[in-house]
């Protein structure tokens, strides 16, 4: 004979999120106890919803990392650290130039998995693209931004194009809106960019390379952020480096131009991006939060560290001297980046930028530069969420 069960009316039940019995021993039992509330007087199931259990009764709270800095101070991923350590320091490589017949094509996205990434890094295109970034870094070694350098007509034209893009920001003011991030006026700015990019390329391309616009325009238009998400990150910055690499592949710029490419073109590009970020409040794309270098850029830290190699007085720890940062930020990209970080982030530097703070303890700039090159290859070019948007065509081939 089955034991008689005592029933009680639901309106007399007092909610108890946990069973009055001893704590369950399995995860399944815990889940059942949580999902089926019982009366704290009789122990019978009750249809009324139980109050949510506290985390302390079940498990610790989840590790939540907001997109925007400052994020929760979680330690860097150990797997990422190991990947950086095992990555060899990228070395400068000469860019192989193309020759007729040309087969320019509209580039497309290819990378979808870690295996695709490994294939890219082992390929001719992957090795020479990283080598191009390292060559740009080496070209600016121990040089100030204001130091004289060879400036070709092509470099001057590109700089003037970037200056025009800066002017557009003044002509397209931000919209008054409640949202803190993502001003919709950026879409108008980017729409003008897309409409004029073809004609902008023709300003410096020789006539026999005019057909290349079908391939290089997509890199260029994707170098300034995403108009749909109204965000910007290291993937967009990498597209700008890829656009420059394509110009080098076509012989439009050569190694003699590299110092000016960094000190004139890239510096102007950084000026433009800082203005876009501040005026249109661009969302950081896939930001590492406080454990990234900053929310938007990586390459200026590499180039800036190279500039400071063998400097007599300024060491990595000099970033903590506000007078040095203020007086030399216009001459050194690294200090310019530090100044921007201190401008837009509040609180102690070690809290909002712990990775930069750690780097300041490295004994010399040569180690900083080589370490950042390794980190760029592992943390930017080695991440699927970033590189899945990278484009491949005829100039940067998928092999």
XYZ file of C-alpha atoms in Angstrom:
399
model
C 0.000 0.000 0.000
C 1.452 3.296 -1.077
C 2.008 5.898 1.634
C -0.676 8.555 1.710
C 0.587 11.965 0.534
C -0.549 15.041 2.341
C -1.743 17.814 0.033
C -1.915 21.469 0.785
C -3.278 24.421 -1.098
C -0.845 26.477 -3.101
C -1.976 29.721 -1.565
C -0.628 28.559 1.831
C 2.794 27.613 0.415
C 5.814 29.654 1.413
C 8.539 29.599 -1.228
C 11.754 27.736 -0.566
C 14.206 27.663 -3.498
C 16.032 24.671 -2.039
C 14.801 21.286 -0.952
C 14.765 20.883 2.860
C 16.688 17.642 2.492
C 20.473 17.379 2.578
C 22.335 19.089 -0.297
C 22.155 17.126 -3.576
C 25.292 15.298 -4.581
C 25.114 15.679 -8.364
C 24.763 18.562 -10.808
C 21.549 17.009 -12.159
C 20.019 16.907 -8.701
C 21.007 20.500 -8.064
C 19.359 21.590 -11.298
C 16.179 19.692 -10.412
C 16.071 21.181 -6.929
C 16.425 24.649 -8.342
C 13.876 24.248 -11.132
C 11.167 22.636 -8.911
C 10.337 24.911 -5.962
C 8.896 23.318 -2.825
C 6.883 24.484 0.110
C 9.113 25.212 3.079
C 6.409 23.838 5.497
C 5.301 20.574 3.905
C 7.952 19.949 1.239
C 5.385 19.413 -1.506
C 5.883 20.909 -4.996
C 4.284 24.283 -5.519
C 3.292 25.961 -8.821
C 4.418 29.371 -7.682
C 7.773 30.525 -9.015
C 10.626 30.389 -6.543
C 12.903 33.352 -5.987
C 16.211 33.074 -7.830
C 18.875 31.257 -5.802
C 21.938 33.158 -4.741
C 25.230 32.416 -6.477
C 26.832 31.573 -3.157
C 24.373 28.653 -2.792
C 25.172 27.136 -6.160
C 28.335 28.408 -7.840
C 30.460 31.536 -8.114
C 29.232 34.247 -10.520
C 30.265 33.916 -14.184
C 33.373 35.654 -15.468
C 31.788 38.546 -17.318
C 33.969 40.819 -19.417
C 32.237 43.849 -20.919
C 33.210 44.943 -24.419
C 34.269 48.406 -23.423
C 37.142 49.196 -21.095
C 37.495 49.228 -18.216
C 36.746 45.522 -18.079
C 37.017 43.224 -15.083
C 40.666 42.747 -14.197
C 41.060 39.150 -15.271
C 44.575 37.806 -15.871
C 45.684 37.378 -19.492
C 44.868 34.035 -21.067
C 47.712 31.598 -20.409
C 47.305 29.985 -23.848
C 47.767 33.390 -25.482
C 50.881 34.025 -23.416
C 52.306 30.674 -24.484
C 51.518 31.424 -28.147
C 53.371 34.735 -27.916
C 56.385 33.118 -26.246
C 56.605 30.402 -28.909
C 56.197 32.842 -31.818
C 59.551 33.732 -33.417
C 60.281 37.434 -33.809
C 59.070 38.447 -37.308
C 61.937 39.631 -39.489
C 61.822 42.288 -42.243
C 61.279 40.873 -45.725
C 61.374 42.544 -49.123
C 57.980 42.758 -50.799
C 57.894 40.715 -54.036
C 56.607 42.953 -56.828
C 54.139 41.807 -59.458
C 54.745 41.785 -63.195
C 52.427 41.627 -66.230
C 50.087 40.101 -67.104
C 47.981 41.404 -64.218
C 44.980 39.489 -62.907
C 43.384 41.882 -60.444
C 40.201 40.585 -58.870
C 37.663 41.524 -56.240
C 39.018 40.191 -52.919
C 36.973 37.938 -50.642
C 37.018 36.498 -47.128
C 38.444 33.006 -46.753
C 39.632 32.332 -43.187
C 37.094 30.438 -41.066
C 39.101 28.221 -38.706
C 42.432 27.888 -36.854
C 43.577 25.522 -39.610
C 42.955 28.278 -42.161
C 45.022 30.652 -40.011
C 47.933 28.216 -39.867
C 47.727 27.815 -43.638
C 47.880 31.608 -44.043
C 50.870 32.007 -41.716
C 52.759 29.254 -43.535
C 51.980 30.684 -46.971
C 54.058 32.991 -49.154
C 51.531 35.824 -48.686
C 51.342 35.398 -44.917
C 55.097 35.403 -44.378
C 55.690 38.418 -46.606
C 52.831 40.426 -45.123
C 54.256 39.985 -41.612
C 57.703 40.717 -43.047
C 56.340 43.959 -44.536
C 55.086 45.104 -41.114
C 58.491 44.258 -39.615
C 60.215 46.169 -42.440
C 58.098 49.277 -41.750
C 59.054 48.984 -38.086
C 62.746 48.689 -38.936
C 62.587 51.674 -41.326
C 61.637 54.064 -38.512
C 64.162 52.698 -36.006
C 65.737 55.456 -33.861
C 64.035 58.180 -35.930
C 61.701 60.972 -34.861
C 58.530 61.801 -36.749
C 59.933 65.192 -37.759
C 63.226 63.805 -39.102
C 63.724 64.482 -42.838
C 62.936 61.521 -45.073
C 62.351 60.798 -48.738
C 58.791 61.775 -49.676
C 57.663 60.691 -53.119
C 54.765 62.268 -54.973
C 52.739 59.138 -54.205
C 53.318 59.493 -50.460
C 52.407 63.183 -50.575
C 49.210 62.412 -52.494
C 48.170 59.722 -50.006
C 48.771 62.155 -47.134
C 46.595 64.761 -48.883
C 43.844 62.160 -49.335
C 43.903 61.392 -45.608
C 43.787 65.117 -44.859
C 40.669 65.365 -47.034
C 39.072 62.527 -45.053
C 39.811 64.446 -41.847
C 38.109 67.486 -43.342
C 35.002 65.417 -44.052
C 34.576 64.843 -40.316
C 34.169 68.605 -39.860
C 31.672 68.686 -42.733
C 29.594 65.822 -41.290
C 29.009 66.711 -37.614
C 27.850 64.064 -35.130
C 24.132 63.575 -34.620
C 22.646 64.484 -31.244
C 21.644 61.145 -29.733
C 21.257 59.446 -26.361
C 23.578 56.502 -27.054
C 27.106 57.000 -25.802
C 28.762 54.866 -28.485
C 28.146 54.626 -32.216
C 27.100 57.988 -33.608
C 25.037 57.354 -36.744
C 26.697 60.231 -38.621
C 29.690 57.934 -39.083
C 27.601 56.048 -41.645
C 27.267 59.227 -43.711
C 31.028 59.771 -43.501
C 31.703 56.175 -44.555
C 29.146 56.359 -47.360
C 31.010 59.327 -48.840
C 34.239 57.341 -48.500
C 32.777 54.380 -50.390
C 31.424 56.606 -53.153
C 34.740 58.394 -53.772
C 37.349 55.698 -53.038
C 37.760 54.710 -56.688
C 38.535 58.274 -57.772
C 40.826 58.741 -54.750
C 42.938 55.758 -55.858
C 43.255 57.167 -59.372
C 44.945 60.282 -57.949
C 48.217 58.390 -57.431
C 47.984 55.151 -59.437
C 49.814 55.096 -62.781
C 47.506 54.495 -65.714
C 48.527 50.883 -66.322
C 47.521 50.076 -62.718
C 44.077 51.687 -62.835
C 42.403 48.240 -63.120
C 43.807 47.418 -59.664
C 41.113 49.530 -58.001
C 38.766 46.535 -58.070
C 41.148 44.840 -55.627
C 42.644 47.620 -53.491
C 39.501 49.717 -52.880
C 37.903 47.096 -50.555
C 41.037 47.103 -48.363
C 40.972 50.890 -48.238
C 37.275 51.314 -47.424
C 37.518 48.690 -44.659
C 40.471 50.475 -43.032
C 38.402 53.048 -41.145
C 35.801 51.012 -39.275
C 32.528 49.218 -39.934
C 29.584 51.486 -40.864
C 26.936 48.980 -39.765
C 28.323 48.312 -36.300
C 29.968 51.756 -36.077
C 33.084 50.198 -34.588
C 36.821 50.047 -35.211
C 39.600 47.719 -34.123
C 42.918 46.097 -34.977
C 41.312 44.215 -37.873
C 40.530 47.486 -39.636
C 44.033 48.741 -38.860
C 45.416 45.532 -40.393
C 43.396 46.240 -43.545
C 45.174 49.587 -43.845
C 48.524 47.778 -43.564
C 47.289 45.293 -46.199
C 46.337 48.191 -48.487
C 49.867 49.598 -48.129
C 51.265 46.120 -48.781
C 49.258 45.937 -52.026
C 50.736 49.285 -53.093
C 54.204 47.907 -52.366
C 53.406 44.756 -54.375
C 52.542 46.962 -57.369
C 55.683 49.076 -56.944
C 53.625 52.201 -56.184
C 55.658 52.542 -52.978
C 59.082 51.006 -52.426
C 61.539 50.487 -49.569
C 62.901 54.012 -49.975
C 59.419 55.268 -49.086
C 59.030 53.181 -45.922
C 60.216 55.818 -43.406
C 57.736 58.305 -44.906
C 55.012 55.639 -45.016
C 55.281 55.419 -41.219
C 56.205 59.011 -40.289
C 53.878 60.732 -42.781
C 51.174 58.342 -44.038
C 50.591 56.228 -40.924
C 50.852 59.219 -38.586
C 48.186 61.007 -40.655
C 46.061 57.855 -40.672
C 46.326 57.720 -36.872
C 45.291 61.395 -36.654
C 42.230 60.590 -38.763
C 41.301 57.537 -36.698
C 41.635 59.392 -33.396
C 39.278 62.058 -34.719
C 36.773 59.472 -35.965
C 36.929 57.643 -32.637
C 36.319 60.785 -30.599
C 33.800 62.587 -32.817
C 31.671 59.584 -33.804
C 32.337 57.578 -30.608
C 33.323 54.417 -32.493
C 32.782 51.232 -30.521
C 35.995 49.244 -29.892
C 35.705 46.198 -32.160
C 36.384 43.066 -30.133
C 38.238 45.051 -27.478
C 40.431 43.154 -25.035
C 39.300 45.641 -22.413
C 42.023 46.564 -19.966
C 44.163 43.616 -21.035
C 44.742 44.970 -24.542
C 47.259 47.633 -25.526
C 44.412 50.045 -26.064
C 40.875 49.686 -27.379
C 41.670 50.393 -31.041
C 45.303 50.182 -32.205
C 48.381 47.987 -32.189
C 50.741 49.004 -35.013
C 51.630 52.493 -33.657
C 52.953 50.820 -30.504
C 55.237 48.632 -32.651
C 56.471 51.537 -34.772
C 56.764 53.794 -31.724
C 58.877 51.297 -29.801
C 61.197 51.040 -32.815
C 61.582 54.831 -32.860
C 62.815 54.802 -29.261
C 65.378 52.014 -29.638
C 68.771 53.149 -28.294
C 67.368 56.481 -27.090
C 69.823 57.931 -24.570
C 67.315 59.116 -22.013
C 63.843 57.710 -22.587
C 63.269 54.190 -21.326
C 60.066 52.121 -21.277
C 59.407 53.319 -17.722
C 59.443 56.947 -18.969
C 55.779 56.603 -19.950
C 54.947 57.303 -16.295
C 56.552 60.737 -16.506
C 53.742 63.020 -17.662
C 56.167 65.791 -18.657
C 58.041 63.456 -21.002
C 54.805 62.172 -22.526
C 53.495 65.719 -22.999
C 56.687 67.131 -24.517
C 57.609 64.249 -26.839
C 54.250 62.800 -27.933
C 54.434 64.649 -31.252
C 57.780 63.041 -32.081
C 57.244 59.447 -30.947
C 54.223 57.311 -31.787
C 54.481 55.221 -28.629
C 54.281 58.290 -26.402
C 51.450 59.647 -28.545
C 49.487 56.456 -27.893
C 50.193 56.651 -24.161
C 49.009 60.264 -24.118
C 45.763 59.282 -25.859
C 45.146 56.422 -23.415
C 45.657 58.724 -20.445
C 43.321 61.252 -22.032
C 40.368 58.950 -22.631
C 40.669 56.604 -19.633
C 40.239 57.591 -16.015
C 41.790 56.199 -12.874
C 45.246 54.772 -12.093
C 47.199 53.794 -15.199
C 48.067 50.384 -13.747
C 44.348 49.602 -13.406
C 42.977 50.722 -16.780
C 46.057 49.685 -18.796
C 47.848 46.907 -16.869
C 49.503 45.421 -19.954
C 51.070 48.744 -20.947
C 52.047 49.166 -17.322
C 53.763 45.763 -17.360
C 55.579 46.612 -20.602
C 57.012 49.727 -18.925
C 59.039 47.381 -16.736
C 60.902 45.892 -19.726
C 64.535 47.054 -19.605
C 64.905 48.407 -23.156
C 62.930 49.381 -26.251
C 64.501 46.697 -28.425
C 62.853 44.020 -26.277
C 59.586 45.962 -26.312
C 59.634 46.190 -30.106
C 60.440 42.508 -30.693
C 57.882 41.455 -28.091
C 55.155 43.580 -29.684
C 55.922 42.166 -33.136
C 55.498 38.657 -31.735
C 52.313 39.703 -29.943
C 50.883 41.245 -33.125
C 51.431 38.032 -35.046
C 49.914 35.892 -32.259
C 47.137 38.131 -30.918
C 45.981 39.930 -34.085
C 47.058 37.939 -37.129
C 46.605 34.726 -35.141
C 42.979 35.208 -34.089
C 40.060 33.885 -36.160
C 37.547 36.551 -34.960
C 39.852 39.211 -36.422
C 41.280 37.455 -39.464
C 37.951 36.012 -40.644
C 37.354 39.467 -42.137
C 40.743 39.603 -43.909
C 40.542 39.789 -47.690
C 42.349 37.713 -50.316
C 42.628 38.468 -54.010
C 45.437 38.351 -56.559
C 47.858 40.697 -54.735
C 47.426 38.855 -51.427
C 46.740 35.320 -52.563
C 45.101 32.503 -50.663
C 47.530 29.613 -51.103
